[in-house]
Amino acid sequence: MAVLIGLGALGEHVGAQALRVQPEVESTVTVTNNASFTSRDQAQSDTIISVNPRLHVTSRGGRAAIEGTFGLEAVTYLNNAQDSIVRPRGSLSLRSQLVERLMYLDASVTADRISADPFAARPESATAFNDYTQMRYRFTPYVERELTPSLSLLARTDHIITRRVGSATGAASTEVARDSHEQEQTLRLAQRPQPFGWTAELTRQETRLRYSDQAILTQTAARAIGTYAVGPQLIVGVSVGRENNEYSLIDRSDSIVGVRFNWQPNERGEVNASLEKRFFGTGGDLEWRQRSPFLGFSIRANRMPVAQSGSHLFGAAGDNLVSLLDGVLTTRYPDPGQRSTAVNDLVRQLNLPGTLTGPVELYTSYAQLQDNVSATALFFGRLTTASATVFGRRRTRLVDVEDVLAPASLSSDNLQYGVEIDVSRRLSPVLTADGGIRYTRIEGLGIRDGQASRDAAIRFGMTRIVSINTRVSAGLRYQTVSSSVTSPANEMAVVGALLHRF
């Protein structure tokens, strides 16, 4: 709770309103016929009990906002199929304005659930199997100023510190790569196109392991961008620049040439895209976000160098259902505070997943080239809520003719793809039925060639609102895993849960 106290004190210092802290507790009971996801002849049944007391925190003022949920989760196995554990869970974030329209500070802390073995099963509910906790601390001070009505300045530095909590069972050879410090600095001066405009930009990115004197990857780039407003909804541009990249034993400088555009087909949608010729070949990114009062979707794609498979400078692996629901509800709840409350209430009442499935993280000590694409859609109707996501990601070693081989034990070149569909249907004002299917596959590349795992799950459940503060749910789950690395396994489980807000 030291993090909560620290963010709260900082928020009050910059003008946030008094904190609103709401305690809640969620408890689940899972009865499973294969608690350790072993082969059928070695399967051990067990009853898994988890208790998750936590605090839901909100504070919104003129110059600061604090929001999130954070607590502890205790998991125990009645038949001792796995060791009992206690771990932090949740996230808290602060957004603040230190000096009006000039200096800002954002900060956050997140306790993520991470798979220890990427080729093993990924259980759907609270468990100690193939699971460890990753703490992520983010600190972002920046200066942003409108120098004139059309000229803006941005100076920003992002710092992300990642630390593991406890032992990552089954992945000891890669534990050293799980603690890292990522940072990115940006200095940008931009003239809004009227119809011509320009941007001058300097960026630097670095990722360093905790106990390493040498960075995995350091990227420094200077770009000059010329833009032209074709119309009020479309801006096109060209970019030129120079970059320097350091990785392994390589230190190289190359030119950058590219094109980009921004298109806003309507007030509820936006497309941003860029394509550049860089030192590794063709790189770029694409993001299309669209929303309506009942439907929201996002499409993302990128090709870029990365230093950590678990890098959070570019966002988390799975698409966020909460952000899509927030966009869908923008028209109904224009006020951000009221909308945030409505989103949290809907997630709780309908028992919706906060984050949809995405690639599992593999850790390494060398730079990689990432090709990534994902698409997520959300339908929010009067009685039915449905979401779907599909993703594909390929990461391979970033090589050079002068490069040296990385340690084989940390090789994480891989190809992953998957899909998830979830549907929730209100049967009455207090009763909801929900179900979902998920399929993921991971294939090793390079020295991991031939290693592959497939993980599929299907679930069905019911949720009942007992009172304004209490929700109970029950469900049935079937999961099957086929792998050339671990034993194939099937699991059937019955899950019951209780959530109560005080």
Coordinates of C-alpha atoms in Angstrom, one line a residue:
M1 CA 0.0 0.0 0.0
A2 CA 3.0 2.3 0.1
V3 CA 2.5 2.9 -3.6
L4 CA -1.1 4.0 -3.0
I5 CA 0.0 6.4 -0.2
G6 CA 2.7 7.8 -2.4
L7 CA 0.5 8.4 -5.4
G8 CA -2.2 9.8 -3.1
A9 CA 0.2 12.3 -1.5
L10 CA 1.6 13.3 -4.9
G11 CA -1.9 13.8 -6.3
E12 CA -3.0 16.0 -3.3
H13 CA 0.2 18.0 -3.8
V14 CA -0.7 18.9 -7.4
G15 CA -4.3 19.7 -6.7
A16 CA -6.3 16.5 -6.7
Q17 CA -9.5 16.3 -4.8
A18 CA -9.7 14.1 -1.7
L19 CA -9.2 10.4 -2.5
R20 CA -12.3 8.2 -2.7
V21 CA -11.3 4.8 -1.5
Q22 CA -13.7 1.9 -1.8
P23 CA -12.7 -1.5 -0.3
E24 CA -13.8 -4.7 -2.0
V25 CA -13.0 -8.4 -1.9
E26 CA -13.3 -11.1 -4.5
S27 CA -13.0 -14.8 -3.7
T28 CA -13.1 -17.7 -6.1
V29 CA -13.3 -21.4 -5.6
T30 CA -12.1 -23.6 -8.5
V31 CA -12.6 -27.4 -8.5
T32 CA -10.4 -28.9 -11.2
N33 CA -9.5 -32.4 -12.3
N34 CA -6.0 -31.4 -13.5
A35 CA -4.5 -28.7 -11.3
S36 CA -0.9 -28.9 -12.7
F37 CA -1.9 -29.5 -16.4
T38 CA -0.1 -32.8 -16.7
S39 CA -0.9 -35.8 -18.9
R40 CA -4.0 -37.8 -18.1
D41 CA -2.2 -40.6 -16.2
Q42 CA -0.6 -38.0 -13.9
A43 CA -3.5 -35.6 -13.5
Q44 CA -4.2 -34.5 -9.9
S45 CA -7.5 -33.1 -9.0
D46 CA -7.6 -30.2 -6.5
T47 CA -9.7 -27.4 -5.1
I48 CA -8.1 -23.9 -5.5
I49 CA -9.3 -21.1 -3.2
S50 CA -8.3 -17.5 -3.9
V51 CA -9.0 -14.4 -1.9
N52 CA -8.3 -11.0 -3.4
P53 CA -8.9 -8.0 -1.0
R54 CA -8.3 -4.7 -2.8
L55 CA -9.0 -1.0 -2.8
H56 CA -10.7 0.9 -5.7
V57 CA -9.3 4.4 -5.7
T58 CA -10.5 7.5 -7.6
S59 CA -9.7 11.2 -7.3
R60 CA -10.4 13.8 -9.9
G61 CA -9.6 17.4 -9.6
G62 CA -8.8 20.4 -11.8
R63 CA -5.1 19.5 -12.1
A64 CA -4.8 15.8 -11.2
A65 CA -6.6 12.5 -11.5
I66 CA -5.8 9.2 -9.7
E67 CA -7.6 6.0 -10.6
G68 CA -7.1 2.3 -10.2
T69 CA -7.6 -0.9 -8.2
F70 CA -4.8 -2.5 -6.2
G71 CA -4.6 -5.2 -3.6
L72 CA -3.3 -8.7 -2.7
E73 CA -4.3 -12.1 -3.9
A74 CA -3.8 -15.2 -1.8
V75 CA -4.1 -18.6 -3.6
T76 CA -4.1 -22.0 -1.8
Y77 CA -4.5 -25.6 -3.0
L78 CA -6.4 -27.9 -0.6
N79 CA -4.6 -31.0 -2.0
N80 CA -1.2 -29.3 -2.4
A81 CA -1.0 -29.8 -6.1
Q82 CA 0.9 -26.4 -6.2
D83 CA 2.4 -24.2 -3.4
S84 CA 0.2 -21.6 -1.9
I85 CA 1.2 -18.0 -2.7
V86 CA 0.4 -14.4 -1.9
R87 CA 1.0 -11.7 -4.5
P88 CA 0.1 -8.1 -5.4
R89 CA -2.5 -7.5 -8.1
G90 CA -3.9 -4.5 -9.9
S91 CA -2.9 -1.1 -11.2
L92 CA -2.9 2.5 -10.1
S93 CA -2.3 5.6 -12.3
L94 CA -1.7 9.3 -11.8
R95 CA -2.2 12.0 -14.4
S96 CA -1.3 15.5 -13.2
Q97 CA -0.6 19.1 -14.3
L98 CA 2.2 20.6 -12.3
V99 CA 2.2 24.0 -14.0
E100 CA -0.9 25.0 -15.9
R101 CA -0.6 24.3 -19.7
L102 CA 3.2 23.7 -19.3
M103 CA 4.5 21.0 -17.0
Y104 CA 2.9 17.6 -16.4
L105 CA 3.6 14.3 -14.6
D106 CA 2.2 10.9 -15.2
A107 CA 3.0 7.9 -13.1
S108 CA 1.6 4.3 -12.6
V109 CA 2.3 1.0 -10.9
T110 CA 1.0 -2.3 -12.3
A111 CA 1.1 -5.8 -10.9
D112 CA 0.8 -8.1 -14.0
R113 CA 0.1 -11.8 -14.2
I114 CA 2.8 -13.3 -16.5
S115 CA 3.3 -16.9 -17.8
A116 CA 6.5 -18.4 -16.5
D117 CA 6.7 -21.0 -19.3
P118 CA 5.4 -19.6 -22.7
F119 CA 4.9 -23.2 -24.0
A120 CA 2.8 -24.4 -21.1
A121 CA -0.9 -23.9 -20.4
R122 CA -2.3 -20.5 -19.6
P123 CA -5.0 -21.1 -17.0
E124 CA -8.2 -19.0 -17.2
S125 CA -8.7 -18.4 -13.5
A126 CA -6.6 -17.6 -10.3
T127 CA -3.9 -20.2 -10.0
A128 CA -0.3 -20.7 -9.0
F129 CA 0.5 -22.9 -12.0
N130 CA 2.8 -21.3 -14.7
D131 CA 2.3 -18.0 -13.1
Y132 CA 4.3 -15.2 -11.5
T133 CA 3.9 -11.5 -10.9
Q134 CA 5.7 -8.7 -12.7
M135 CA 5.7 -5.3 -11.1
R136 CA 5.9 -2.4 -13.6
Y137 CA 6.6 1.2 -12.5
R138 CA 6.2 4.0 -14.9
F139 CA 7.3 7.6 -14.4
T140 CA 6.7 10.3 -17.1
P141 CA 7.5 13.9 -16.6
Y142 CA 7.0 16.2 -19.6
V143 CA 6.7 19.7 -20.9
E144 CA 4.0 20.5 -23.4
R145 CA 3.3 24.0 -24.5
E146 CA 1.3 25.8 -27.3
L147 CA 3.9 28.5 -28.2
T148 CA 1.5 30.0 -30.7
P149 CA -2.0 28.9 -31.9
S150 CA -0.2 26.7 -34.5
L151 CA 3.2 26.0 -33.0
S152 CA 3.7 23.4 -30.2
L153 CA 6.6 22.1 -28.1
L154 CA 6.9 18.7 -26.4
A155 CA 9.8 17.5 -24.2
R156 CA 9.1 14.2 -22.6
T157 CA 11.0 11.4 -20.8
D158 CA 9.4 7.9 -20.1
H159 CA 11.0 5.5 -17.6
I160 CA 9.6 2.0 -17.1
I161 CA 11.2 -0.2 -14.4
T162 CA 10.1 -3.9 -14.4
R163 CA 10.7 -6.3 -11.5
R164 CA 9.6 -9.8 -11.0
V165 CA 8.0 -10.9 -7.7
G166 CA 8.9 -14.4 -6.4
S167 CA 10.4 -17.2 -8.5
A168 CA 9.4 -17.8 -12.1
T169 CA 9.1 -21.5 -11.8
G170 CA 10.0 -23.4 -14.9
A171 CA 11.8 -20.4 -16.5
A172 CA 14.9 -20.0 -14.3
S173 CA 17.2 -19.6 -17.3
T174 CA 15.4 -16.5 -18.4
E175 CA 14.8 -14.9 -15.0
V176 CA 17.7 -12.5 -15.4
A177 CA 16.0 -11.0 -18.5
R178 CA 12.8 -10.2 -16.6
D179 CA 14.1 -7.2 -14.6
S180 CA 14.8 -4.3 -16.9
H181 CA 14.8 -0.5 -17.2
E182 CA 13.3 1.0 -20.4
Q183 CA 13.5 4.6 -21.2
E184 CA 12.5 6.9 -24.0
Q185 CA 13.1 10.6 -24.5
T186 CA 11.3 12.8 -27.1
L187 CA 11.9 16.4 -28.1
R188 CA 9.5 17.7 -30.7
L189 CA 8.7 21.1 -32.2
A190 CA 5.7 21.0 -34.5
Q191 CA 4.0 23.6 -36.8
R192 CA 0.4 22.7 -37.6
P193 CA -0.2 22.5 -41.4
Q194 CA -2.0 25.6 -42.7
P195 CA -2.0 24.0 -45.3
F196 CA 1.8 23.4 -45.0
G197 CA 3.5 22.5 -41.8
W198 CA 6.6 20.8 -40.4
T199 CA 7.9 18.9 -37.4
A200 CA 11.5 18.6 -36.0
E201 CA 11.9 15.6 -33.7
L202 CA 14.7 14.0 -31.7
T203 CA 14.1 10.6 -30.0
R204 CA 16.2 8.2 -28.0
Q205 CA 15.2 4.7 -26.7
E206 CA 17.2 2.4 -24.4
T207 CA 16.6 -0.9 -22.7
R208 CA 18.9 -2.3 -20.1
L209 CA 18.8 -5.4 -18.0
R210 CA 19.0 -4.9 -14.2
Y211 CA 22.5 -6.3 -13.7
S212 CA 24.0 -5.5 -17.1
D213 CA 26.5 -2.7 -17.9
Q214 CA 25.6 -2.7 -21.5
A215 CA 22.2 -1.9 -23.0
I216 CA 20.4 -4.5 -25.1
L217 CA 19.3 -1.9 -27.7
T218 CA 19.9 1.9 -27.9
Q219 CA 18.2 3.8 -30.7
T220 CA 18.7 7.5 -31.4
A221 CA 17.0 9.3 -34.3
A222 CA 16.6 12.8 -35.7
R223 CA 13.7 13.4 -38.1
A224 CA 12.5 16.4 -40.2
I225 CA 8.9 16.0 -41.3
G226 CA 7.1 18.1 -43.8
T227 CA 3.2 18.0 -43.8
Y228 CA 0.4 19.2 -46.0
A229 CA -3.3 19.4 -45.2
V230 CA -5.1 18.1 -48.2
G231 CA -8.4 18.9 -46.4
P232 CA -9.7 19.3 -42.9
Q233 CA -9.8 15.5 -42.5
L234 CA -6.6 14.4 -44.2
I235 CA -2.9 15.3 -43.6
V236 CA 0.0 13.8 -45.5
G237 CA 3.7 14.1 -44.9
V238 CA 7.2 13.0 -45.8
S239 CA 10.1 12.4 -43.4
V240 CA 13.8 12.4 -43.7
G241 CA 16.4 11.8 -41.0
R242 CA 19.3 10.0 -39.5
E243 CA 19.5 7.2 -36.9
N244 CA 22.1 5.5 -34.8
N245 CA 21.5 2.0 -33.4
E246 CA 23.6 0.1 -30.9
Y247 CA 23.0 -3.6 -30.2
S248 CA 25.1 -6.6 -29.4
L249 CA 28.6 -5.5 -30.8
I250 CA 27.1 -3.4 -33.5
D251 CA 27.1 0.5 -33.7
R252 CA 25.7 1.7 -37.0
S253 CA 24.3 4.9 -38.5
D254 CA 21.8 5.0 -41.4
S255 CA 19.5 7.4 -43.2
I256 CA 15.7 7.4 -42.7
V257 CA 13.2 8.2 -45.5
G258 CA 9.5 7.8 -45.2
V259 CA 5.9 8.9 -45.7
R260 CA 3.0 9.2 -43.3
F261 CA -0.6 10.3 -43.1
N262 CA -3.4 11.1 -40.7
W263 CA -7.0 10.6 -41.7
Q264 CA -10.1 11.5 -39.7
P265 CA -13.1 10.1 -41.7
N266 CA -15.5 11.4 -39.0
E267 CA -15.5 12.8 -35.5
R268 CA -15.5 9.2 -34.1
G269 CA -12.7 7.7 -36.1
E270 CA -9.0 8.2 -36.8
V271 CA -6.3 6.5 -38.9
N272 CA -2.6 7.1 -38.4
A273 CA 0.0 5.4 -40.5
S274 CA 3.7 5.8 -41.3
L275 CA 6.1 3.9 -43.6
E276 CA 9.9 4.3 -43.4
K277 CA 13.1 2.9 -44.9
R278 CA 15.3 2.1 -42.0
F279 CA 18.5 0.2 -41.1
F280 CA 16.7 -3.1 -40.9
G281 CA 14.6 -2.6 -44.0
T282 CA 11.0 -1.4 -44.2
G283 CA 9.4 -0.3 -40.9
G284 CA 6.3 1.5 -39.9
D285 CA 3.1 1.4 -37.9
L286 CA -0.7 1.6 -38.5
E287 CA -3.5 2.3 -36.1
W288 CA -7.2 2.7 -36.9
R289 CA -9.7 3.4 -34.2
Q290 CA -13.4 3.8 -34.7
R291 CA -16.3 4.1 -32.4
S292 CA -20.1 4.5 -32.3
P293 CA -22.7 4.4 -29.5
F294 CA -22.9 0.6 -30.0
L295 CA -19.7 -0.5 -31.8
G296 CA -16.0 0.1 -31.4
F297 CA -13.0 -1.4 -33.0
S298 CA -9.3 -1.0 -33.4
I299 CA -6.7 -2.3 -35.9
R300 CA -3.0 -2.1 -35.2
A301 CA 0.1 -3.2 -37.1
N302 CA 3.8 -2.4 -36.8
R303 CA 7.2 -3.5 -37.8
M304 CA 10.1 -2.3 -35.6
P305 CA 13.1 -3.3 -33.5
V306 CA 12.4 -4.2 -29.9
A307 CA 14.7 -4.9 -27.0
Q308 CA 12.4 -6.8 -24.6
S309 CA 9.6 -9.2 -25.6
G310 CA 7.8 -7.7 -22.6
S311 CA 8.5 -4.1 -23.7
H312 CA 5.9 -1.6 -22.4
L313 CA 7.1 1.5 -24.2
F314 CA 4.8 0.4 -27.0
G315 CA 1.8 -0.8 -24.9
A316 CA 0.9 -4.2 -23.5
A317 CA 0.5 -7.4 -25.4
G318 CA -3.3 -7.9 -25.2
D319 CA -5.9 -5.4 -26.5
N320 CA -7.8 -3.5 -23.7
L321 CA -11.5 -4.1 -23.7
V322 CA -12.0 -1.3 -21.1
S323 CA -10.6 1.4 -23.5
L324 CA -13.0 0.2 -26.3
L325 CA -16.0 0.3 -23.9
D326 CA -14.9 3.8 -22.8
G327 CA -14.9 4.9 -26.4
V328 CA -18.4 3.4 -27.1
L329 CA -19.8 5.2 -24.1
T330 CA -18.3 8.6 -24.9
T331 CA -21.6 9.9 -26.4
R332 CA -23.7 8.7 -23.5
Y333 CA -21.3 9.9 -20.8
P334 CA -19.3 13.0 -22.1
D335 CA -17.8 13.6 -18.7
P336 CA -14.6 11.4 -18.3
G337 CA -15.2 10.8 -14.6
Q338 CA -18.8 9.7 -15.0
R339 CA -17.8 7.5 -18.0
S340 CA -15.0 5.8 -16.0
T341 CA -17.4 5.0 -13.3
A342 CA -20.0 3.6 -15.8
V343 CA -17.3 1.5 -17.5
N344 CA -16.1 0.0 -14.2
D345 CA -19.7 -0.8 -13.1
L346 CA -20.4 -2.5 -16.4
V347 CA -17.3 -4.6 -16.2
R348 CA -18.2 -5.7 -12.7
Q349 CA -21.9 -6.3 -13.4
L350 CA -21.4 -8.2 -16.6
N351 CA -18.2 -10.0 -15.4
L352 CA -16.4 -8.8 -18.5
P353 CA -12.6 -9.5 -19.1
G354 CA -10.6 -6.3 -18.7
T355 CA -7.9 -7.4 -21.2
L356 CA -8.3 -9.8 -24.1
T357 CA -5.9 -12.5 -25.0
G358 CA -2.6 -11.6 -26.6
P359 CA 0.9 -12.9 -27.3
V360 CA 2.7 -14.5 -24.3
E361 CA 6.0 -12.9 -23.5
L362 CA 9.4 -14.6 -24.0
Y363 CA 12.4 -12.9 -22.5
T364 CA 15.8 -12.5 -24.0
S365 CA 19.1 -10.6 -23.8
Y366 CA 19.3 -9.5 -27.4
A367 CA 17.5 -7.2 -29.8
Q368 CA 14.7 -8.5 -32.0
L369 CA 12.7 -7.4 -35.1
Q370 CA 9.0 -7.4 -34.5
D371 CA 6.1 -7.9 -37.0
N372 CA 2.8 -7.4 -35.2
V373 CA -0.8 -7.1 -36.2
S374 CA -4.0 -7.2 -34.1
A375 CA -7.7 -6.3 -34.5
T376 CA -10.3 -6.0 -31.8
A377 CA -14.0 -5.2 -32.0
L378 CA -16.7 -4.6 -29.3
F379 CA -20.5 -4.6 -29.7
F380 CA -22.4 -3.1 -26.8
G381 CA -26.2 -3.5 -27.1
R382 CA -29.1 -3.2 -24.8
L383 CA -29.0 -6.8 -23.8
T384 CA -25.9 -8.3 -25.5
T385 CA -22.3 -7.4 -25.2
A386 CA -19.8 -9.2 -27.5
S387 CA -16.1 -8.8 -28.1
A388 CA -13.6 -10.4 -30.5
T389 CA -9.9 -10.1 -31.0
V390 CA -7.4 -11.7 -33.4
F391 CA -3.6 -11.3 -33.3
G392 CA -0.4 -12.4 -34.9
R393 CA 3.2 -11.6 -33.9
R394 CA 6.6 -12.7 -35.2
R395 CA 9.8 -11.8 -33.4
T396 CA 13.2 -12.8 -34.7
R397 CA 16.8 -11.9 -33.8
L398 CA 18.0 -8.5 -35.2
V399 CA 21.1 -9.6 -37.1
D400 CA 24.0 -8.0 -38.8
V401 CA 26.9 -9.5 -40.7
E402 CA 29.2 -8.5 -37.9
D403 CA 26.9 -9.7 -35.1
V404 CA 27.6 -12.5 -32.6
L405 CA 25.3 -15.2 -31.4
A406 CA 23.3 -14.5 -28.3
P407 CA 23.2 -17.1 -25.4
A408 CA 21.2 -20.1 -26.6
S409 CA 19.4 -20.4 -23.3
L410 CA 17.8 -17.0 -23.8
S411 CA 16.7 -17.5 -27.4
S412 CA 13.1 -16.3 -27.7
D413 CA 12.5 -16.0 -31.5
N414 CA 8.9 -17.1 -32.0
L415 CA 5.7 -16.8 -34.0
Q416 CA 2.4 -16.4 -32.2
Y417 CA -1.2 -16.1 -33.3
G418 CA -4.6 -16.4 -31.7
V419 CA -8.2 -15.5 -31.4
E420 CA -10.7 -14.9 -28.6
I421 CA -14.5 -14.3 -28.7
D422 CA -16.6 -13.4 -25.6
V423 CA -20.4 -12.9 -25.4
S424 CA -22.5 -11.7 -22.5
R425 CA -26.3 -11.6 -22.5
R426 CA -28.6 -10.0 -19.9
L427 CA -31.4 -12.4 -19.1
S428 CA -32.9 -10.0 -16.5
P429 CA -31.9 -6.8 -14.7
V430 CA -29.9 -9.0 -12.2
L431 CA -29.0 -12.1 -14.2
T432 CA -26.4 -12.4 -17.0
A433 CA -25.2 -15.4 -19.0
D434 CA -21.7 -15.3 -20.5
G435 CA -19.4 -17.5 -22.5
G436 CA -16.3 -17.5 -24.5
I437 CA -13.7 -19.4 -26.6
R438 CA -10.0 -18.8 -26.9
Y439 CA -7.3 -20.3 -29.2
T440 CA -3.6 -19.5 -29.2
R441 CA -0.6 -21.0 -30.8
I442 CA 3.1 -20.4 -30.3
E443 CA 6.0 -21.7 -32.5
G444 CA 9.7 -21.4 -31.8
L445 CA 12.0 -20.1 -34.5
G446 CA 15.7 -20.3 -35.0
I447 CA 17.3 -22.7 -32.5
R448 CA 13.8 -23.2 -31.0
D449 CA 12.5 -24.5 -34.4
G450 CA 10.3 -27.5 -33.8
Q451 CA 9.0 -26.3 -30.5
A452 CA 5.3 -25.5 -30.6
S453 CA 2.2 -25.4 -28.3
R454 CA -1.5 -25.0 -28.9
D455 CA -3.8 -23.8 -26.2
A456 CA -7.6 -23.8 -26.5
A457 CA -10.4 -23.1 -24.0
I458 CA -14.1 -22.8 -23.9
R459 CA -16.2 -21.5 -20.9
F460 CA -19.8 -20.8 -19.9
G461 CA -21.1 -19.1 -16.8
M462 CA -23.9 -17.2 -15.1
T463 CA -23.6 -14.0 -13.0
R464 CA -26.2 -12.6 -10.6
I465 CA -26.3 -9.2 -9.0
V466 CA -27.4 -10.0 -5.4
S467 CA -27.3 -6.4 -4.2
I468 CA -25.9 -3.1 -5.3
N469 CA -22.6 -4.1 -3.7
T470 CA -22.5 -7.9 -4.2
R471 CA -22.1 -10.1 -7.3
V472 CA -21.9 -13.9 -7.5
S473 CA -21.0 -16.0 -10.5
A474 CA -20.5 -19.7 -11.4
G475 CA -19.2 -21.3 -14.5
L476 CA -17.8 -24.3 -16.3
R477 CA -14.5 -24.4 -18.2
Y478 CA -12.7 -26.9 -20.5
Q479 CA -9.1 -26.3 -21.6
T480 CA -6.9 -28.4 -23.8
V481 CA -3.1 -28.0 -24.4
S482 CA -1.1 -29.8 -27.1
S483 CA 2.7 -29.2 -27.0
S484 CA 6.0 -30.6 -28.3
V485 CA 7.7 -29.0 -25.3
T486 CA 5.5 -30.0 -22.3
S487 CA 3.1 -32.9 -21.8
P488 CA -0.3 -32.6 -23.5
A489 CA -3.0 -31.9 -21.0
N490 CA -6.8 -31.5 -20.7
E491 CA -8.6 -29.8 -17.8
M492 CA -12.2 -29.5 -16.7
A493 CA -13.1 -27.1 -14.0
V494 CA -16.0 -25.6 -12.1
V495 CA -15.5 -22.1 -10.9
G496 CA -17.5 -20.1 -8.4
A497 CA -16.8 -16.4 -7.4
L498 CA -18.1 -13.8 -5.0
L499 CA -17.4 -10.1 -5.3
H500 CA -18.4 -7.6 -2.6
R501 CA -17.9 -3.9 -2.3
F502 CA -18.0 -2.4 1.2

